[in-house]
Tab-separated table of C-alpha atoms in Angstrom:
chain	number	residue	atom	x	y	z
Y	1	MET	CA	116.462	102.524	91.430
Y	2	ILE	CA	115.876	105.194	88.748
Y	3	ILE	CA	117.289	105.181	85.224
Y	4	ASP	CA	116.418	108.292	83.202
Y	5	ASP	CA	118.567	110.268	80.762
Y	6	GLU	CA	117.211	113.593	82.107
Y	7	PRO	CA	118.826	114.591	85.441
Y	8	SER	CA	115.897	116.940	86.175
Y	9	ALA	CA	113.444	114.038	85.807
Y	10	ILE	CA	115.560	111.927	88.175
Y	11	ASN	CA	115.671	114.720	90.737
Y	12	THR	CA	111.910	115.277	90.568
Y	13	LEU	CA	111.122	111.571	90.965
Y	14	ARG	CA	113.704	111.200	93.744
Y	15	LEU	CA	112.113	114.025	95.737
Y	16	MET	CA	108.622	112.599	95.158
Y	17	LEU	CA	109.734	109.163	96.374
Y	18	GLU	CA	111.294	110.665	99.497
Y	19	ARG	CA	108.070	112.528	100.254
Y	20	TYR	CA	105.369	110.063	99.218
Y	21	VAL	CA	107.049	106.645	99.505
Y	22	PRO	CA	108.908	106.602	102.840
Y	23	GLU	CA	109.030	102.777	102.712
Y	24	ILE	CA	111.973	103.014	100.312
Y	25	SER	CA	115.084	102.479	102.410
Y	26	SER	CA	117.769	102.706	99.725
Y	27	LEU	CA	117.783	104.499	96.370
Y	28	ARG	CA	120.246	104.606	93.473
Y	29	TYR	CA	119.922	106.524	90.230
Y	30	THR	CA	121.775	107.310	87.001
Y	31	SER	CA	121.198	109.264	83.800
Y	32	ASN	CA	123.423	106.873	81.839
Y	33	PRO	CA	121.603	103.671	80.827
Y	34	LEU	CA	124.901	101.856	80.183
Y	35	GLU	CA	125.976	102.659	83.725
Y	36	GLY	CA	122.500	101.624	84.799
Y	37	LEU	CA	123.063	98.123	83.436
Y	38	GLN	CA	126.080	97.685	85.714
Y	39	LEU	CA	124.308	99.297	88.659
Y	40	ILE	CA	121.413	96.845	88.335
Y	41	LYS	CA	123.864	93.963	88.774
Y	42	THR	CA	125.593	95.422	91.841
Y	43	PHE	CA	122.664	97.160	93.565
Y	44	GLN	CA	120.065	94.483	92.661
Y	45	PRO	CA	116.989	96.711	93.091
Y	46	GLN	CA	113.586	95.336	94.033
Y	47	LEU	CA	111.873	98.124	92.070
Y	48	LEU	CA	113.192	99.946	88.998
Y	49	PHE	CA	111.782	103.147	87.507
Y	50	LEU	CA	112.886	102.924	83.888
Y	51	ASP	CA	112.559	105.697	81.305
Y	52	ILE	CA	111.510	104.401	77.891
Y	53	GLN	CA	112.961	107.073	75.598
Y	54	MET	CA	116.737	107.428	76.102
Y	55	PRO	CA	119.306	108.189	73.376
Y	56	LEU	CA	122.147	105.778	74.202
Y	57	LEU	CA	119.942	102.823	75.050
Y	58	SER	CA	116.144	102.867	75.184
Y	59	GLY	CA	114.368	101.379	78.170
Y	60	PHE	CA	113.248	98.425	76.064
Y	61	ASP	CA	116.763	97.836	74.685
Y	62	LEU	CA	118.052	97.877	78.261
Y	63	LEU	CA	115.333	95.416	79.257
Y	64	LYS	CA	116.537	92.964	76.593
Y	65	GLN	CA	120.000	92.998	78.160
Y	66	ILE	CA	118.919	92.177	81.712
Y	67	GLN	CA	117.021	88.952	80.981
Y	68	PRO	CA	115.963	87.285	83.172
Y	69	VAL	CA	114.532	90.250	85.043
Y	70	ASN	CA	114.937	89.907	88.816
Y	71	CYS	CA	113.114	93.073	89.820
Y	72	ASN	CA	109.781	94.752	89.230
Y	73	ILE	CA	109.772	97.613	86.733
Y	74	ILE	CA	107.583	100.698	86.505
Y	75	PHE	CA	108.168	102.304	83.116
Y	76	THR	CA	108.123	106.099	82.803
Y	77	THR	CA	107.323	107.885	79.555
Y	78	ALA	CA	106.141	111.208	78.157
Y	79	HIS	CA	104.320	110.369	74.927
Y	80	ASP	CA	104.620	106.949	73.335
Y	81	ARG	CA	101.212	105.441	72.619
Y	82	TYR	CA	102.578	102.300	70.941
Y	83	ALA	CA	104.900	101.581	73.870
Y	84	ILE	CA	102.136	102.170	76.417
Y	85	GLU	CA	99.829	99.771	74.594
Y	86	ALA	CA	102.566	97.111	74.520
Y	87	ILE	CA	103.113	97.581	78.264
Y	88	ARG	CA	99.391	97.301	79.074
Y	89	PHE	CA	99.051	94.193	76.907
Y	90	SER	CA	101.808	92.654	79.020
Y	91	ALA	CA	99.997	93.449	82.313
Y	92	LEU	CA	102.805	95.733	83.471
Y	93	ASP	CA	102.829	99.207	85.026
Y	94	TYR	CA	103.821	102.607	83.688
Y	95	LEU	CA	103.679	106.258	84.751
Y	96	MET	CA	103.114	109.196	82.405
Y	97	LYS	CA	105.388	112.242	82.747
Y	98	PRO	CA	104.992	114.620	84.438
Y	99	ILE	CA	104.413	112.039	87.156
Y	100	ASP	CA	101.407	112.570	89.399
Y	101	ALA	CA	101.961	111.961	93.120
Y	102	ASP	CA	98.774	109.928	93.588
Y	103	GLU	CA	99.551	107.730	90.567
Y	104	LEU	CA	103.098	107.205	91.859
Y	105	ARG	CA	101.800	106.107	95.254
Y	106	LEU	CA	99.250	103.798	93.622
Y	107	ALA	CA	101.885	102.184	91.373
Y	108	VAL	CA	104.183	101.537	94.338
Y	109	ASP	CA	101.290	100.163	96.408
Y	110	LYS	CA	100.477	97.713	93.612
Y	111	PHE	CA	104.122	96.606	93.586
Y	112	MET	CA	104.136	96.115	97.356
Y	113	ILE	CA	100.941	94.053	97.613
Y	114	LYS	CA	101.431	91.727	94.660
Y	115	GLU	CA	103.667	88.736	95.134
Y	116	VAL	CA	104.987	88.126	91.628
Y	117	VAL	CA	106.911	84.893	91.406
Y	118	GLN	CA	110.208	84.886	89.502
Y	119	LYS	CA	108.945	82.746	86.641
Y	120	SER	CA	105.816	84.792	86.074
Y	121	ARG	CA	107.703	88.081	86.194
Y	122	SER	CA	110.251	86.945	83.615
Y	123	MET	CA	107.439	85.777	81.340
Y	124	LEU	CA	105.715	89.175	81.564
Y	125	TYR	CA	108.853	91.062	80.593
Y	126	HIS	CA	109.644	88.561	77.851
Y	127	ASN	CA	106.154	89.159	76.470
Y	128	LEU	CA	106.696	92.917	76.607
Y	129	VAL	CA	109.848	92.551	74.500
Y	130	HIS	CA	107.807	90.468	72.025
Y	131	ASN	CA	105.067	93.119	71.873
Y	132	ILE	CA	107.312	96.155	71.521
Y	133	THR	CA	109.327	94.534	68.739
Y	134	SER	CA	106.258	93.293	66.847
Y	135	PRO	CA	105.780	94.906	63.406
Y	136	SER	CA	102.056	95.387	64.053
Y	137	LYS	CA	99.648	95.606	66.988
Y	138	LYS	CA	97.811	92.565	65.644
Y	139	ASP	CA	100.871	90.516	66.651
Y	140	PHE	CA	100.664	91.639	70.298
Y	141	LYS	CA	100.069	88.923	72.880
Y	142	LEU	CA	97.753	89.711	75.783
Y	143	ALA	CA	98.966	88.666	79.237
Y	144	ILE	CA	96.118	87.132	81.235
Y	145	ASN	CA	96.680	86.673	84.962
Y	146	THR	CA	94.740	83.882	86.660
Y	147	THR	CA	94.975	82.035	89.960
Y	148	GLY	CA	96.709	79.265	88.023
Y	149	GLY	CA	99.400	81.510	86.557
Y	150	THR	CA	99.887	83.890	83.637
Y	151	HIS	CA	98.933	82.958	80.072
Y	152	PHE	CA	99.540	84.736	76.760
Y	153	PHE	CA	97.191	84.887	73.771
Y	154	HIS	CA	96.788	86.704	70.479
Y	155	THR	CA	93.567	88.713	70.344
Y	156	HIS	CA	92.202	86.682	67.422
Y	157	GLU	CA	92.065	83.659	69.765
Y	158	ILE	CA	89.567	85.422	72.055
Y	159	ILE	CA	85.873	85.161	71.152
Y	160	ARG	CA	84.390	87.197	73.988
Y	161	LEU	CA	84.769	88.322	77.601
Y	162	GLU	CA	82.145	88.323	80.331
Y	163	ALA	CA	82.183	90.176	83.658
Y	164	GLU	CA	82.101	88.161	86.875
Y	165	SER	CA	82.252	90.688	89.711
Y	166	ASN	CA	85.863	91.954	89.837
Y	167	TYR	CA	86.996	89.115	87.569
Y	168	THR	CA	86.489	88.414	83.865
Y	169	LYS	CA	85.618	85.129	82.205
Y	170	ILE	CA	87.354	84.811	78.839
Y	171	PHE	CA	86.128	82.506	76.079
Y	172	PHE	CA	88.608	81.250	73.481
Y	173	SER	CA	88.212	79.742	70.016
Y	174	ASN	CA	90.280	76.631	70.679
Y	175	LYS	CA	91.042	76.530	74.405
Y	176	LYS	CA	89.225	76.186	77.714
Y	177	ASN	CA	87.530	79.207	79.244
Y	178	MET	CA	89.604	81.139	81.743
Y	179	LEU	CA	88.830	83.360	84.750
Y	180	ALA	CA	91.129	86.394	84.727
Y	181	SER	CA	91.901	88.546	87.756
Y	182	ARG	CA	91.110	91.867	86.039
Y	183	THR	CA	87.837	93.686	85.543
Y	184	LEU	CA	85.978	93.833	82.243
Y	185	ARG	CA	86.520	97.606	82.295
Y	186	ASP	CA	90.289	97.027	82.270
Y	187	TYR	CA	90.020	94.757	79.251
Y	188	GLU	CA	87.691	97.179	77.472
Y	189	GLU	CA	90.300	99.936	77.760
Y	190	ILE	CA	93.007	97.633	76.390
Y	191	LEU	CA	91.069	95.854	73.644
Y	192	THR	CA	88.746	98.466	72.133
Y	193	ASP	CA	91.401	99.488	69.586
Y	194	HIS	CA	91.837	95.817	68.671
Y	195	GLY	CA	88.348	95.189	67.317
Y	196	PHE	CA	86.469	94.456	70.546
Y	197	ILE	CA	83.027	95.921	71.210
Y	198	ARG	CA	81.332	96.540	74.579
Y	199	THR	CA	77.778	95.363	73.898
Y	200	HIS	CA	76.527	95.325	77.465
Y	201	LYS	CA	77.766	96.112	80.971
Y	202	SER	CA	78.680	92.426	81.258
Y	203	HIS	CA	79.923	91.661	77.739
Y	204	LEU	CA	82.868	92.523	75.498
Y	205	VAL	CA	83.048	90.735	72.138
Y	206	ASN	CA	85.595	90.309	69.360
Y	207	LYS	CA	83.852	91.485	66.199
Y	208	GLN	CA	85.903	88.978	64.165
Y	209	HIS	CA	83.935	86.231	65.909
Y	210	ILE	CA	80.446	87.667	65.385
Y	211	VAL	CA	78.353	85.420	63.120
Y	212	ASN	CA	75.114	87.411	62.985
Y	213	TYR	CA	72.811	89.884	64.665
Y	214	MET	CA	69.360	88.636	65.585
Y	215	SER	CA	66.169	90.665	65.708
Y	216	ASP	CA	65.795	90.044	69.435
Y	217	GLY	CA	68.914	92.124	70.093
Y	218	MET	CA	71.327	89.221	70.511
Y	219	LEU	CA	74.595	88.415	68.757
Y	220	THR	CA	75.574	84.895	67.737
Y	221	MET	CA	79.278	84.159	68.117
Y	222	THR	CA	81.465	81.578	66.361
Y	223	ASP	CA	81.187	79.225	69.365
Y	224	ASP	CA	77.362	79.381	69.030
Y	225	SER	CA	77.045	81.417	72.209
Y	226	LYS	CA	74.505	84.257	72.365
Y	227	VAL	CA	75.497	87.697	73.650
Y	228	GLU	CA	73.046	90.405	74.659
Y	229	ILE	CA	73.201	93.968	73.336
Y	230	SER	CA	71.868	96.442	75.874
Y	231	ARG	CA	69.269	98.926	74.655
Y	232	ARG	CA	71.457	101.968	75.247
Y	233	ARG	CA	74.369	100.441	73.311
Y	234	GLN	CA	72.322	99.137	70.388
Y	235	HIS	CA	72.812	102.136	68.086
Y	236	GLU	CA	76.577	102.251	68.744
Y	237	VAL	CA	77.031	98.507	68.225
Y	238	MET	CA	75.011	98.488	65.002
Y	239	GLY	CA	77.081	101.378	63.667
Y	240	ILE	CA	80.309	99.459	64.330
Y	241	LEU	CA	78.927	96.263	62.759
Y	242	LYS	CA	77.779	98.074	59.620
Y	243	GLY	CA	81.320	99.317	59.172
Y	244	LYS	CA	82.846	95.862	59.796
């Protein structure tokens, strides 16, 4: 299902879905988000493409009215950096307009291969509502997916992150360590604007939790752990720390 206030955007996405996503067997769409609310109830889509910026009812306002969410959502947006950051913090998917065919196919593939249980999905969308309505980015909660479920934390609770192949080990100030099913590169892209520093190919640290820098090129963290700074990142890291 597609909800977008621009009929031309609906038509473009509809044609792209017909061409690049033949697995879709039934499609509904509307440019009226209020009508979309009713259509969600009757059509009960498995996958919803939801525009964020709409005049009558924004995508996030619509989301608040369909709790609990019984479908997967791929948000579509032109330019809304704050909204995109809130979406990424909540481990959800979005597509930038104009939509690229390869990115569309990738987003749908991710939807098709991941089995998101009802409880976890509702929690993710509930967290997105929390993030998008927060007065400041520092109030965002990061969704962390693990084999044991999804957990939500403020960034100040995270001391550091360490790469483990395609997973990431996360160290907290007052909780047990956790193995997340995302790469360190993913977390670097999300957390760099929130005071985290990539010190090494295997390490990402929260500068709030740095105690000191040692002459041997190591950082001491608040949990007494030692984190290496790679030689090629040393100048960059020192510049950030001097401005702390």
